[in-house]
Amino acid sequence: MLIEAFRIQNFRSIVDTEWCSLSPDGVTVLVGQNESGKSSVLDALAATFSKENIAVADFRAMSGGPQINVRLSSSEPEIRSLFSKLTKREIEFLVDFWKKKNFKIDFGFVWENDPSGPSCAYSLDKPELENLIKKETEKFKKSDADLASIGDATSDALDPVADAPESERSAAIKINYDEVVDAIFDATPTIEYFRSRNSLLLPNEIALDDQGNPEGNGSVAALNFLSVAQIDANLLCSTTDFSRENMLSRANLNITNDFNAFWSQLIGGDVKIGIECKLTEKFEGGQKKFYLTFWTREGVNRLFPTQRSEGVRWFLSFYLHIRAAAIRKRDLVFLLDEPGASLHAKAQSDALRLINQLSKTVRFVYSTHSPTMIEFEKFSRLLVVQRDPASEHNPTIVIPAHNLSAASKESLSPILSAMGADFSSQNVIKKTRNVILEEISAFYYLSSLWTVQFPNEEAYFIPANGRDNIPELARMFLGWGLQFVIVLDDEPDSRRLIRDMKRDFCGDDETRAAQLIRKIKGCHGIEDMFSKSDFATRVVGCDPIPDGLSNSSFAKERRLNKAVLGFKFAQSIRDKKFSWSDLDEETRTKFSSLFADISQMLKNHDQ
């Protein structure tokens, strides 16, 4: 069961975020200025399935209690497995309900400020599911008079379902709404919020209790080490010195090697950090007490964790925590506020590499101000958090990736920095054969299909994230001496932009403009490159698009996340779920014509 989206209302600076989709690739990134509300989003999510409560200060003045909704995505086998102990009729009832919801259902949390403090009530698609269950169960209830006439019947016989005729009994359901809600709650992903507090930082030394559990500051980090090492502390304490030394030697070597697969920093030229743990015994008050001692090694030198820099200690603790979390429970959403804030750029890249590798089994939501923690080709991960200047109370709003152009320049500063970081020396933008596009969705469609059609011809598709950003990006490219062409939709604003760029970049020379700019005629959005059939089945996964409505208009009317649609399409191409030949002739013709023009324009620049 996955968390696909969230909606936060009446929480601190947030009035209503509206529905915000989490990135389908497992990593969602919150960007924005200080005090924009990024931490509020993370704290609100932490207050859902992690069972953390909120404080009175989290309530907005003159508003109702905080409400946090999450959209859960499931499947028929998952629902059948979860409720396998119910009767066949009850299982079919629940499966039918989920089917009608396309196996997406909203789980809500609402807080009230009681005299004893904030209290939370949670519900599942209330009141629809609750009313349906009530309606079904009441179908087979007998009147009080009927029940009284049974006399000394057993408690089972008094049950209105058990006492019903066989034909009715097989069709009756007895499920309880609250039990269904609790079952779904228990089946949802665990949400963990990684905060750099003492219990999460690896200690120098820590005592073990009678059950072999670490106790005191650093207990969580020590337990994480044991989990990653796959060591039972009780067994460790009870075995022989020889076996104990062997167990810890293997653990130290394996964890060190795995850690250094992510931590690429070298000390003094070519020395990497090693991690070591040792079990020691002490007698306290006549009783034997076990302690775990931790060191980090560099060459022949050993240092306690507290002797390391804040950045190294943070990364080590972070590594152990998410490695252990992935081992303990695969269904996990990990929240991080400014991961790697104490790390320099290369170490932040290491942290991002670790996040990317584990994102297949652990989902991440993190906030950042650092362009290093933002990947240019993965802008669909972004949610921009900023205050709404148009509102009197300046509430927090969340802007999705497909609408980045609506965000302020201040909010976008880490994104713009990521775009402006030495384009010519990284893998997204090269010195030649760059193709500037309007939106990230166009990047996903064109880059994935170009690879299929022109596997041996290079082209580097660059989303400007908004039509109005194209001239500024083009000037940057010109200033850096990078070659490029521009592809635009066919809209009135695009025509105005083409006219301005023809004047500014081509001196109103039609020939030079034709070599620089390509307008996709009749295409009001990149979605219109597809036939209606392909857009419905290959891109959206829905019923046919209504007559008289273009693909781009349909996407806008349904408020579909264009970036996510493009990302999923690119994934389908990459995973070979369908091929170029599976697309309609209309779709192939449009893309082939556009690609042929782009190819010729790039070749003109190559000469």
Short mmCIF file of N, CA, C and O in Angstrom, two decimals, residues 119-229:
data_model
loop_
_atom_site.label_atom_id
_atom_site.label_comp_id
_atom_site.label_asym_id
_atom_site.label_seq_id
_atom_site.Cartn_x
_atom_site.Cartn_y
_atom_site.Cartn_z
N SER A 119 -6.44 16.10 20.52
CA SER A 119 -6.78 14.69 20.32
C SER A 119 -7.10 14.47 18.85
O SER A 119 -7.64 15.34 18.18
N CYS A 120 -6.74 13.28 18.36
CA CYS A 120 -6.89 12.99 16.92
C CYS A 120 -7.87 11.85 16.70
O CYS A 120 -7.88 10.86 17.43
N ALA A 121 -8.70 12.01 15.68
CA ALA A 121 -9.57 10.93 15.21
C ALA A 121 -9.23 10.68 13.75
O ALA A 121 -9.06 11.62 12.99
N TYR A 122 -9.10 9.41 13.38
CA TYR A 122 -8.80 9.11 11.98
C TYR A 122 -9.92 8.29 11.36
O TYR A 122 -10.65 7.58 12.05
N SER A 123 -10.05 8.40 10.05
CA SER A 123 -11.16 7.74 9.36
C SER A 123 -10.73 7.38 7.95
O SER A 123 -9.77 7.92 7.41
N LEU A 124 -11.50 6.47 7.34
CA LEU A 124 -11.23 5.99 5.99
C LEU A 124 -12.40 6.31 5.09
O LEU A 124 -13.49 5.77 5.26
N ASP A 125 -12.20 7.25 4.17
CA ASP A 125 -13.22 7.63 3.21
C ASP A 125 -14.58 7.86 3.88
O ASP A 125 -15.61 7.37 3.44
N LYS A 126 -14.54 8.56 4.97
CA LYS A 126 -15.77 8.82 5.72
C LYS A 126 -16.50 9.99 5.05
O LYS A 126 -15.87 10.94 4.61
N PRO A 127 -17.85 9.95 4.92
CA PRO A 127 -18.75 8.95 5.52
C PRO A 127 -19.17 7.83 4.56
O PRO A 127 -19.97 6.99 4.94
N GLU A 128 -18.65 7.82 3.32
CA GLU A 128 -19.17 6.89 2.31
C GLU A 128 -19.02 5.44 2.75
O GLU A 128 -19.99 4.67 2.74
N LEU A 129 -17.81 5.02 3.13
CA LEU A 129 -17.60 3.63 3.51
C LEU A 129 -18.39 3.29 4.76
O LEU A 129 -19.01 2.22 4.85
N GLU A 130 -18.39 4.18 5.74
CA GLU A 130 -19.12 3.93 6.98
C GLU A 130 -20.61 3.73 6.70
O GLU A 130 -21.24 2.80 7.24
N ASN A 131 -21.20 4.55 5.85
CA ASN A 131 -22.62 4.42 5.52
C ASN A 131 -22.92 3.15 4.75
O ASN A 131 -23.95 2.50 4.96
N LEU A 132 -22.01 2.77 3.84
CA LEU A 132 -22.22 1.54 3.06
C LEU A 132 -22.20 0.32 3.97
O LEU A 132 -23.03 -0.59 3.83
N ILE A 133 -21.24 0.28 4.89
CA ILE A 133 -21.16 -0.85 5.82
C ILE A 133 -22.42 -0.91 6.70
O ILE A 133 -23.00 -1.97 6.92
N LYS A 134 -22.84 0.25 7.18
CA LYS A 134 -24.03 0.30 8.03
C LYS A 134 -25.26 -0.18 7.26
O LYS A 134 -26.08 -0.96 7.78
N LYS A 135 -25.36 0.24 6.00
CA LYS A 135 -26.51 -0.16 5.18
C LYS A 135 -26.52 -1.67 4.94
O LYS A 135 -27.57 -2.32 5.02
N GLU A 136 -25.34 -2.25 4.67
CA GLU A 136 -25.26 -3.68 4.40
C GLU A 136 -25.58 -4.51 5.64
O GLU A 136 -26.28 -5.50 5.57
N THR A 137 -25.02 -4.10 6.78
CA THR A 137 -25.23 -4.90 8.00
C THR A 137 -26.67 -4.82 8.48
O THR A 137 -27.19 -5.78 9.07
N GLU A 138 -27.33 -3.69 8.25
CA GLU A 138 -28.71 -3.54 8.72
C GLU A 138 -29.71 -4.32 7.88
O GLU A 138 -30.84 -4.54 8.30
N LYS A 139 -29.30 -4.76 6.70
CA LYS A 139 -30.21 -5.52 5.84
C LYS A 139 -30.71 -6.79 6.53
O LYS A 139 -31.81 -7.25 6.28
N PHE A 140 -29.87 -7.36 7.39
CA PHE A 140 -30.17 -8.68 7.92
C PHE A 140 -30.46 -8.68 9.41
O PHE A 140 -30.46 -9.71 10.05
N LYS A 141 -30.67 -7.48 9.97
CA LYS A 141 -31.03 -7.42 11.38
C LYS A 141 -32.50 -7.80 11.57
O LYS A 141 -33.36 -7.38 10.79
N LYS A 142 -32.78 -8.53 12.62
CA LYS A 142 -34.15 -8.91 12.91
C LYS A 142 -34.75 -7.91 13.88
O LYS A 142 -34.04 -7.22 14.60
N SER A 143 -36.04 -7.86 13.90
CA SER A 143 -36.70 -6.97 14.84
C SER A 143 -36.49 -7.47 16.26
O SER A 143 -36.19 -8.64 16.50
N ASP A 144 -36.63 -6.56 17.23
CA ASP A 144 -36.46 -6.95 18.63
C ASP A 144 -37.45 -8.06 19.01
O ASP A 144 -37.13 -8.95 19.79
N ALA A 145 -38.62 -8.00 18.44
CA ALA A 145 -39.63 -9.02 18.76
C ALA A 145 -39.18 -10.39 18.29
O ALA A 145 -39.35 -11.40 18.98
N ASP A 146 -38.58 -10.44 17.07
CA ASP A 146 -38.10 -11.72 16.55
C ASP A 146 -37.01 -12.29 17.45
O ASP A 146 -36.97 -13.48 17.73
N LEU A 147 -36.10 -11.41 17.88
CA LEU A 147 -35.00 -11.88 18.73
C LEU A 147 -35.53 -12.37 20.07
O LEU A 147 -35.05 -13.37 20.61
N ALA A 148 -36.54 -11.68 20.63
CA ALA A 148 -37.08 -12.07 21.94
C ALA A 148 -37.76 -13.42 21.88
O ALA A 148 -37.79 -14.17 22.86
N SER A 149 -38.33 -13.76 20.72
CA SER A 149 -39.07 -15.01 20.59
C SER A 149 -38.15 -16.23 20.55
O SER A 149 -38.61 -17.36 20.67
N ILE A 150 -36.86 -16.00 20.41
CA ILE A 150 -35.94 -17.13 20.33
C ILE A 150 -35.75 -17.80 21.68
O ILE A 150 -35.45 -18.97 21.80
N GLY A 151 -35.96 -17.02 22.75
CA GLY A 151 -35.90 -17.61 24.09
C GLY A 151 -34.50 -17.90 24.56
O GLY A 151 -33.68 -16.99 24.62
N ASP A 152 -34.26 -19.17 24.85
CA ASP A 152 -32.98 -19.55 25.43
C ASP A 152 -31.94 -19.93 24.38
O ASP A 152 -31.07 -20.75 24.61
N ALA A 153 -32.04 -19.36 23.24
CA ALA A 153 -31.08 -19.69 22.17
C ALA A 153 -29.68 -19.30 22.60
O ALA A 153 -29.48 -18.47 23.46
N THR A 154 -28.71 -19.92 21.98
CA THR A 154 -27.31 -19.61 22.30
C THR A 154 -26.97 -18.22 21.82
O THR A 154 -27.70 -17.61 21.03
N SER A 155 -25.82 -17.73 22.29
CA SER A 155 -25.39 -16.38 21.87
C SER A 155 -25.17 -16.33 20.37
O SER A 155 -25.41 -15.31 19.74
N ASP A 156 -24.70 -17.46 19.77
CA ASP A 156 -24.51 -17.47 18.32
C ASP A 156 -25.85 -17.35 17.60
O ASP A 156 -25.98 -16.69 16.59
N ALA A 157 -26.87 -18.04 18.18
CA ALA A 157 -28.18 -18.00 17.53
C ALA A 157 -28.79 -16.62 17.62
O ALA A 157 -29.59 -16.23 16.77
N LEU A 158 -28.46 -15.86 18.67
CA LEU A 158 -28.97 -14.50 18.79
C LEU A 158 -28.35 -13.55 17.78
O LEU A 158 -28.84 -12.46 17.58
N ASP A 159 -27.26 -14.00 17.19
CA ASP A 159 -26.62 -13.16 16.17
C ASP A 159 -27.55 -13.06 14.97
O ASP A 159 -28.00 -14.08 14.44
N PRO A 160 -27.91 -11.86 14.51
CA PRO A 160 -28.87 -11.72 13.43
C PRO A 160 -28.42 -12.38 12.14
O PRO A 160 -29.24 -12.80 11.35
N VAL A 161 -27.11 -12.50 11.93
CA VAL A 161 -26.64 -13.17 10.72
C VAL A 161 -26.71 -14.68 10.88
O VAL A 161 -27.21 -15.40 10.02
N ALA A 162 -26.24 -15.19 12.03
CA ALA A 162 -26.24 -16.64 12.26
C ALA A 162 -27.65 -17.20 12.26
O ALA A 162 -27.88 -18.35 11.89
N ASP A 163 -28.65 -16.40 12.70
CA ASP A 163 -30.02 -16.87 12.83
C ASP A 163 -30.81 -16.71 11.53
O ASP A 163 -31.94 -17.13 11.44
N ALA A 164 -30.17 -16.07 10.54
CA ALA A 164 -30.88 -15.86 9.28
C ALA A 164 -30.92 -17.14 8.46
O ALA A 164 -30.14 -18.06 8.70
N PRO A 165 -31.85 -17.24 7.49
CA PRO A 165 -31.87 -18.39 6.58
C PRO A 165 -30.53 -18.53 5.87
O PRO A 165 -29.78 -17.57 5.72
N GLU A 166 -30.23 -19.75 5.41
CA GLU A 166 -28.94 -20.03 4.78
C GLU A 166 -28.68 -19.09 3.60
O GLU A 166 -27.57 -18.57 3.45
N SER A 167 -29.70 -18.84 2.78
CA SER A 167 -29.50 -17.99 1.60
C SER A 167 -29.11 -16.57 2.02
O SER A 167 -28.32 -15.92 1.35
N GLU A 168 -29.71 -16.09 3.15
CA GLU A 168 -29.37 -14.75 3.61
C GLU A 168 -28.04 -14.74 4.36
O GLU A 168 -27.28 -13.79 4.27
N ARG A 169 -27.79 -15.83 5.09
CA ARG A 169 -26.59 -15.87 5.90
C ARG A 169 -25.34 -15.79 5.02
O ARG A 169 -24.36 -15.15 5.37
N SER A 170 -25.35 -16.43 3.86
CA SER A 170 -24.18 -16.42 2.98
C SER A 170 -23.96 -15.05 2.35
O SER A 170 -22.88 -14.74 1.89
N ALA A 171 -25.04 -14.23 2.32
CA ALA A 171 -24.92 -12.92 1.70
C ALA A 171 -24.72 -11.81 2.71
O ALA A 171 -24.47 -10.67 2.36
N ALA A 172 -24.83 -12.13 4.02
CA ALA A 172 -24.75 -11.09 5.04
C ALA A 172 -23.31 -10.72 5.34
O ALA A 172 -22.40 -11.50 5.13
N ILE A 173 -23.13 -9.50 5.83
CA ILE A 173 -21.81 -9.08 6.29
C ILE A 173 -21.93 -8.54 7.71
O ILE A 173 -22.94 -7.96 8.08
N LYS A 174 -20.88 -8.79 8.49
CA LYS A 174 -20.88 -8.36 9.89
C LYS A 174 -19.70 -7.44 10.20
O LYS A 174 -19.43 -7.16 11.34
N ILE A 175 -18.98 -7.01 9.18
CA ILE A 175 -17.77 -6.23 9.43
C ILE A 175 -18.11 -4.91 10.11
O ILE A 175 -19.17 -4.34 9.91
N ASN A 176 -17.16 -4.45 10.88
CA ASN A 176 -17.30 -3.21 11.63
C ASN A 176 -16.42 -2.14 10.99
O ASN A 176 -15.24 -2.38 10.70
N TYR A 177 -16.98 -0.96 10.77
CA TYR A 177 -16.25 0.13 10.10
C TYR A 177 -14.94 0.44 10.82
O TYR A 177 -13.88 0.55 10.19
N ASP A 178 -14.98 0.57 12.14
CA ASP A 178 -13.78 0.93 12.89
C ASP A 178 -12.70 -0.14 12.76
O ASP A 178 -11.50 0.18 12.72
N GLU A 179 -13.12 -1.41 12.68
CA GLU A 179 -12.13 -2.48 12.52
C GLU A 179 -11.47 -2.42 11.15
O GLU A 179 -10.27 -2.70 11.00
N VAL A 180 -12.25 -2.06 10.12
CA VAL A 180 -11.69 -1.90 8.78
C VAL A 180 -10.67 -0.75 8.77
O VAL A 180 -9.57 -0.87 8.22
N VAL A 181 -11.05 0.35 9.41
CA VAL A 181 -10.15 1.52 9.47
C VAL A 181 -8.86 1.14 10.18
O VAL A 181 -7.75 1.47 9.71
N ASP A 182 -8.96 0.44 11.31
CA ASP A 182 -7.76 0.05 12.06
C ASP A 182 -6.89 -0.90 11.24
O ASP A 182 -5.65 -0.81 11.29
N ALA A 183 -7.52 -1.79 10.50
CA ALA A 183 -6.75 -2.74 9.67
C ALA A 183 -5.97 -2.00 8.59
O ALA A 183 -4.80 -2.32 8.32
N ILE A 184 -6.60 -1.03 7.95
CA ILE A 184 -5.91 -0.24 6.93
C ILE A 184 -4.79 0.58 7.56
O ILE A 184 -3.68 0.69 7.01
N PHE A 185 -5.08 1.18 8.71
CA PHE A 185 -4.05 1.97 9.41
C PHE A 185 -2.81 1.10 9.66
O PHE A 185 -1.69 1.54 9.41
N ASP A 186 -3.02 -0.12 10.14
CA ASP A 186 -1.88 -1.00 10.45
C ASP A 186 -1.14 -1.45 9.19
O ASP A 186 0.04 -1.81 9.26
N ALA A 187 -1.85 -1.44 8.03
CA ALA A 187 -1.23 -1.92 6.79
C ALA A 187 -0.52 -0.81 6.02
O ALA A 187 0.18 -1.09 5.05
N THR A 188 -0.71 0.44 6.44
CA THR A 188 -0.11 1.55 5.70
C THR A 188 1.38 1.64 6.00
O THR A 188 1.88 1.11 6.99
N PRO A 189 2.11 2.35 5.13
CA PRO A 189 3.55 2.51 5.37
C PRO A 189 3.81 3.21 6.70
O PRO A 189 3.06 4.09 7.11
N THR A 190 4.87 2.81 7.35
CA THR A 190 5.32 3.52 8.54
C THR A 190 6.01 4.81 8.12
O THR A 190 6.78 4.82 7.17
N ILE A 191 5.71 5.88 8.81
CA ILE A 191 6.37 7.16 8.54
C ILE A 191 7.40 7.41 9.63
O ILE A 191 7.08 7.39 10.81
N GLU A 192 8.65 7.63 9.21
CA GLU A 192 9.72 7.92 10.16
C GLU A 192 10.32 9.28 9.84
O GLU A 192 10.62 9.57 8.68
N TYR A 193 10.50 10.08 10.86
CA TYR A 193 11.07 11.43 10.71
C TYR A 193 12.47 11.40 11.30
O TYR A 193 12.64 11.25 12.52
N PHE A 194 13.48 11.52 10.45
CA PHE A 194 14.86 11.48 10.93
C PHE A 194 15.26 12.87 11.42
O PHE A 194 15.38 13.81 10.65
N ARG A 195 15.45 12.96 12.72
CA ARG A 195 15.92 14.20 13.32
C ARG A 195 17.25 13.92 14.03
O ARG A 195 17.38 12.89 14.70
N SER A 196 18.18 14.81 13.91
CA SER A 196 19.52 14.58 14.47
C SER A 196 19.54 14.85 15.97
O SER A 196 20.14 15.80 16.45
N ARG A 197 18.85 14.02 16.70
CA ARG A 197 18.88 14.16 18.16
C ARG A 197 19.82 13.11 18.74
O ARG A 197 20.32 12.24 18.04
N ASN A 198 20.07 13.19 20.06
CA ASN A 198 21.10 12.37 20.68
C ASN A 198 20.91 10.88 20.45
O ASN A 198 21.87 10.14 20.24
N SER A 199 19.66 10.39 20.50
CA SER A 199 19.44 8.95 20.38
C SER A 199 19.79 8.42 18.99
O SER A 199 20.03 7.23 18.82
N LEU A 200 19.83 9.31 17.99
CA LEU A 200 20.12 8.88 16.63
C LEU A 200 21.60 8.99 16.28
O LEU A 200 22.04 8.48 15.26
N LEU A 201 22.39 9.69 17.09
CA LEU A 201 23.81 9.88 16.83
C LEU A 201 24.60 8.76 17.48
O LEU A 201 24.40 8.43 18.66
N LEU A 202 25.51 8.16 16.72
CA LEU A 202 26.28 7.03 17.22
C LEU A 202 27.12 7.45 18.43
O LEU A 202 27.89 8.42 18.36
N PRO A 203 26.98 6.76 19.57
CA PRO A 203 27.72 7.15 20.79
C PRO A 203 29.12 6.57 20.80
O PRO A 203 29.47 5.68 20.00
N ASN A 204 29.93 7.05 21.74
CA ASN A 204 31.24 6.44 21.96
C ASN A 204 31.09 5.10 22.67
O ASN A 204 31.72 4.11 22.30
N GLU A 205 30.24 5.07 23.68
CA GLU A 205 30.01 3.86 24.46
C GLU A 205 28.58 3.86 24.97
O GLU A 205 28.03 4.91 25.29
N ILE A 206 27.99 2.67 25.01
CA ILE A 206 26.61 2.59 25.49
C ILE A 206 26.38 1.26 26.19
O ILE A 206 26.92 0.22 25.79
N ALA A 207 25.63 1.30 27.30
CA ALA A 207 25.34 0.10 28.08
C ALA A 207 24.21 -0.70 27.46
O ALA A 207 23.33 -0.16 26.77
N LEU A 208 24.22 -2.03 27.71
CA LEU A 208 23.15 -2.92 27.29
C LEU A 208 22.36 -3.35 28.52
O LEU A 208 22.95 -3.64 29.57
N ASP A 209 21.04 -3.40 28.40
CA ASP A 209 20.24 -3.85 29.53
C ASP A 209 20.23 -5.38 29.61
O ASP A 209 20.94 -6.06 28.84
N ASP A 210 19.42 -5.93 30.48
CA ASP A 210 19.41 -7.38 30.69
C ASP A 210 18.96 -8.16 29.47
O ASP A 210 19.27 -9.34 29.33
N GLN A 211 18.21 -7.50 28.59
CA GLN A 211 17.76 -8.17 27.35
C GLN A 211 18.70 -7.90 26.17
O GLN A 211 18.43 -8.31 25.05
N GLY A 212 19.79 -7.20 26.43
CA GLY A 212 20.74 -6.91 25.36
C GLY A 212 20.41 -5.70 24.54
O GLY A 212 20.99 -5.48 23.47
N ASN A 213 19.46 -4.87 25.02
CA ASN A 213 19.07 -3.67 24.27
C ASN A 213 19.90 -2.47 24.74
O ASN A 213 20.08 -2.27 25.94
N PRO A 214 20.40 -1.65 23.80
CA PRO A 214 21.12 -0.44 24.19
C PRO A 214 20.21 0.50 24.97
O PRO A 214 19.02 0.62 24.68
N GLU A 215 20.76 1.19 25.97
CA GLU A 215 19.96 2.10 26.78
C GLU A 215 20.73 3.41 26.99
O GLU A 215 21.94 3.43 27.19
N GLY A 216 19.99 4.52 26.91
CA GLY A 216 20.60 5.83 27.10
C GLY A 216 20.80 6.56 25.79
O GLY A 216 20.33 6.13 24.72
N ASN A 217 21.50 7.70 25.83
CA ASN A 217 21.75 8.49 24.62
C ASN A 217 22.51 7.67 23.58
O ASN A 217 23.52 7.03 23.90
N GLY A 218 22.01 7.71 22.36
CA GLY A 218 22.63 6.94 21.28
C GLY A 218 22.05 5.56 21.13
O GLY A 218 22.54 4.75 20.33
N SER A 219 20.99 5.25 21.89
CA SER A 219 20.43 3.89 21.86
C SER A 219 19.90 3.51 20.49
O SER A 219 20.08 2.38 20.03
N VAL A 220 19.23 4.46 19.81
CA VAL A 220 18.68 4.15 18.49
C VAL A 220 19.80 3.87 17.50
O VAL A 220 19.75 2.92 16.72
N ALA A 221 20.85 4.70 17.52
CA ALA A 221 21.97 4.51 16.60
C ALA A 221 22.67 3.18 16.85
O ALA A 221 23.04 2.46 15.91
N ALA A 222 22.86 2.82 18.13
CA ALA A 222 23.51 1.55 18.46
C ALA A 222 22.65 0.37 18.00
O ALA A 222 23.16 -0.62 17.45
N LEU A 223 21.34 0.49 18.21
CA LEU A 223 20.43 -0.57 17.76
C LEU A 223 20.44 -0.66 16.23
O LEU A 223 20.37 -1.76 15.67
N ASN A 224 20.54 0.49 15.55
CA ASN A 224 20.65 0.48 14.09
C ASN A 224 21.89 -0.28 13.63
O ASN A 224 21.85 -1.05 12.66
N PHE A 225 23.03 -0.05 14.32
CA PHE A 225 24.26 -0.76 13.97
C PHE A 225 24.05 -2.27 14.08
O PHE A 225 24.43 -3.03 13.18
N LEU A 226 23.45 -2.71 15.17
CA LEU A 226 23.21 -4.15 15.36
C LEU A 226 22.28 -4.70 14.29
O LEU A 226 22.47 -5.83 13.81
N SER A 227 21.27 -3.92 13.90
CA SER A 227 20.33 -4.38 12.87
C SER A 227 21.03 -4.53 11.53
O SER A 227 20.85 -5.53 10.83
N VAL A 228 21.83 -3.52 11.14
CA VAL A 228 22.54 -3.58 9.86
C VAL A 228 23.56 -4.72 9.89
O VAL A 228 23.75 -5.42 8.89
N ALA A 229 24.20 -4.93 11.05
CA ALA A 229 25.17 -6.02 11.19
C ALA A 229 24.50 -7.38 11.31
O ALA A 229 25.18 -8.42 11.25
#
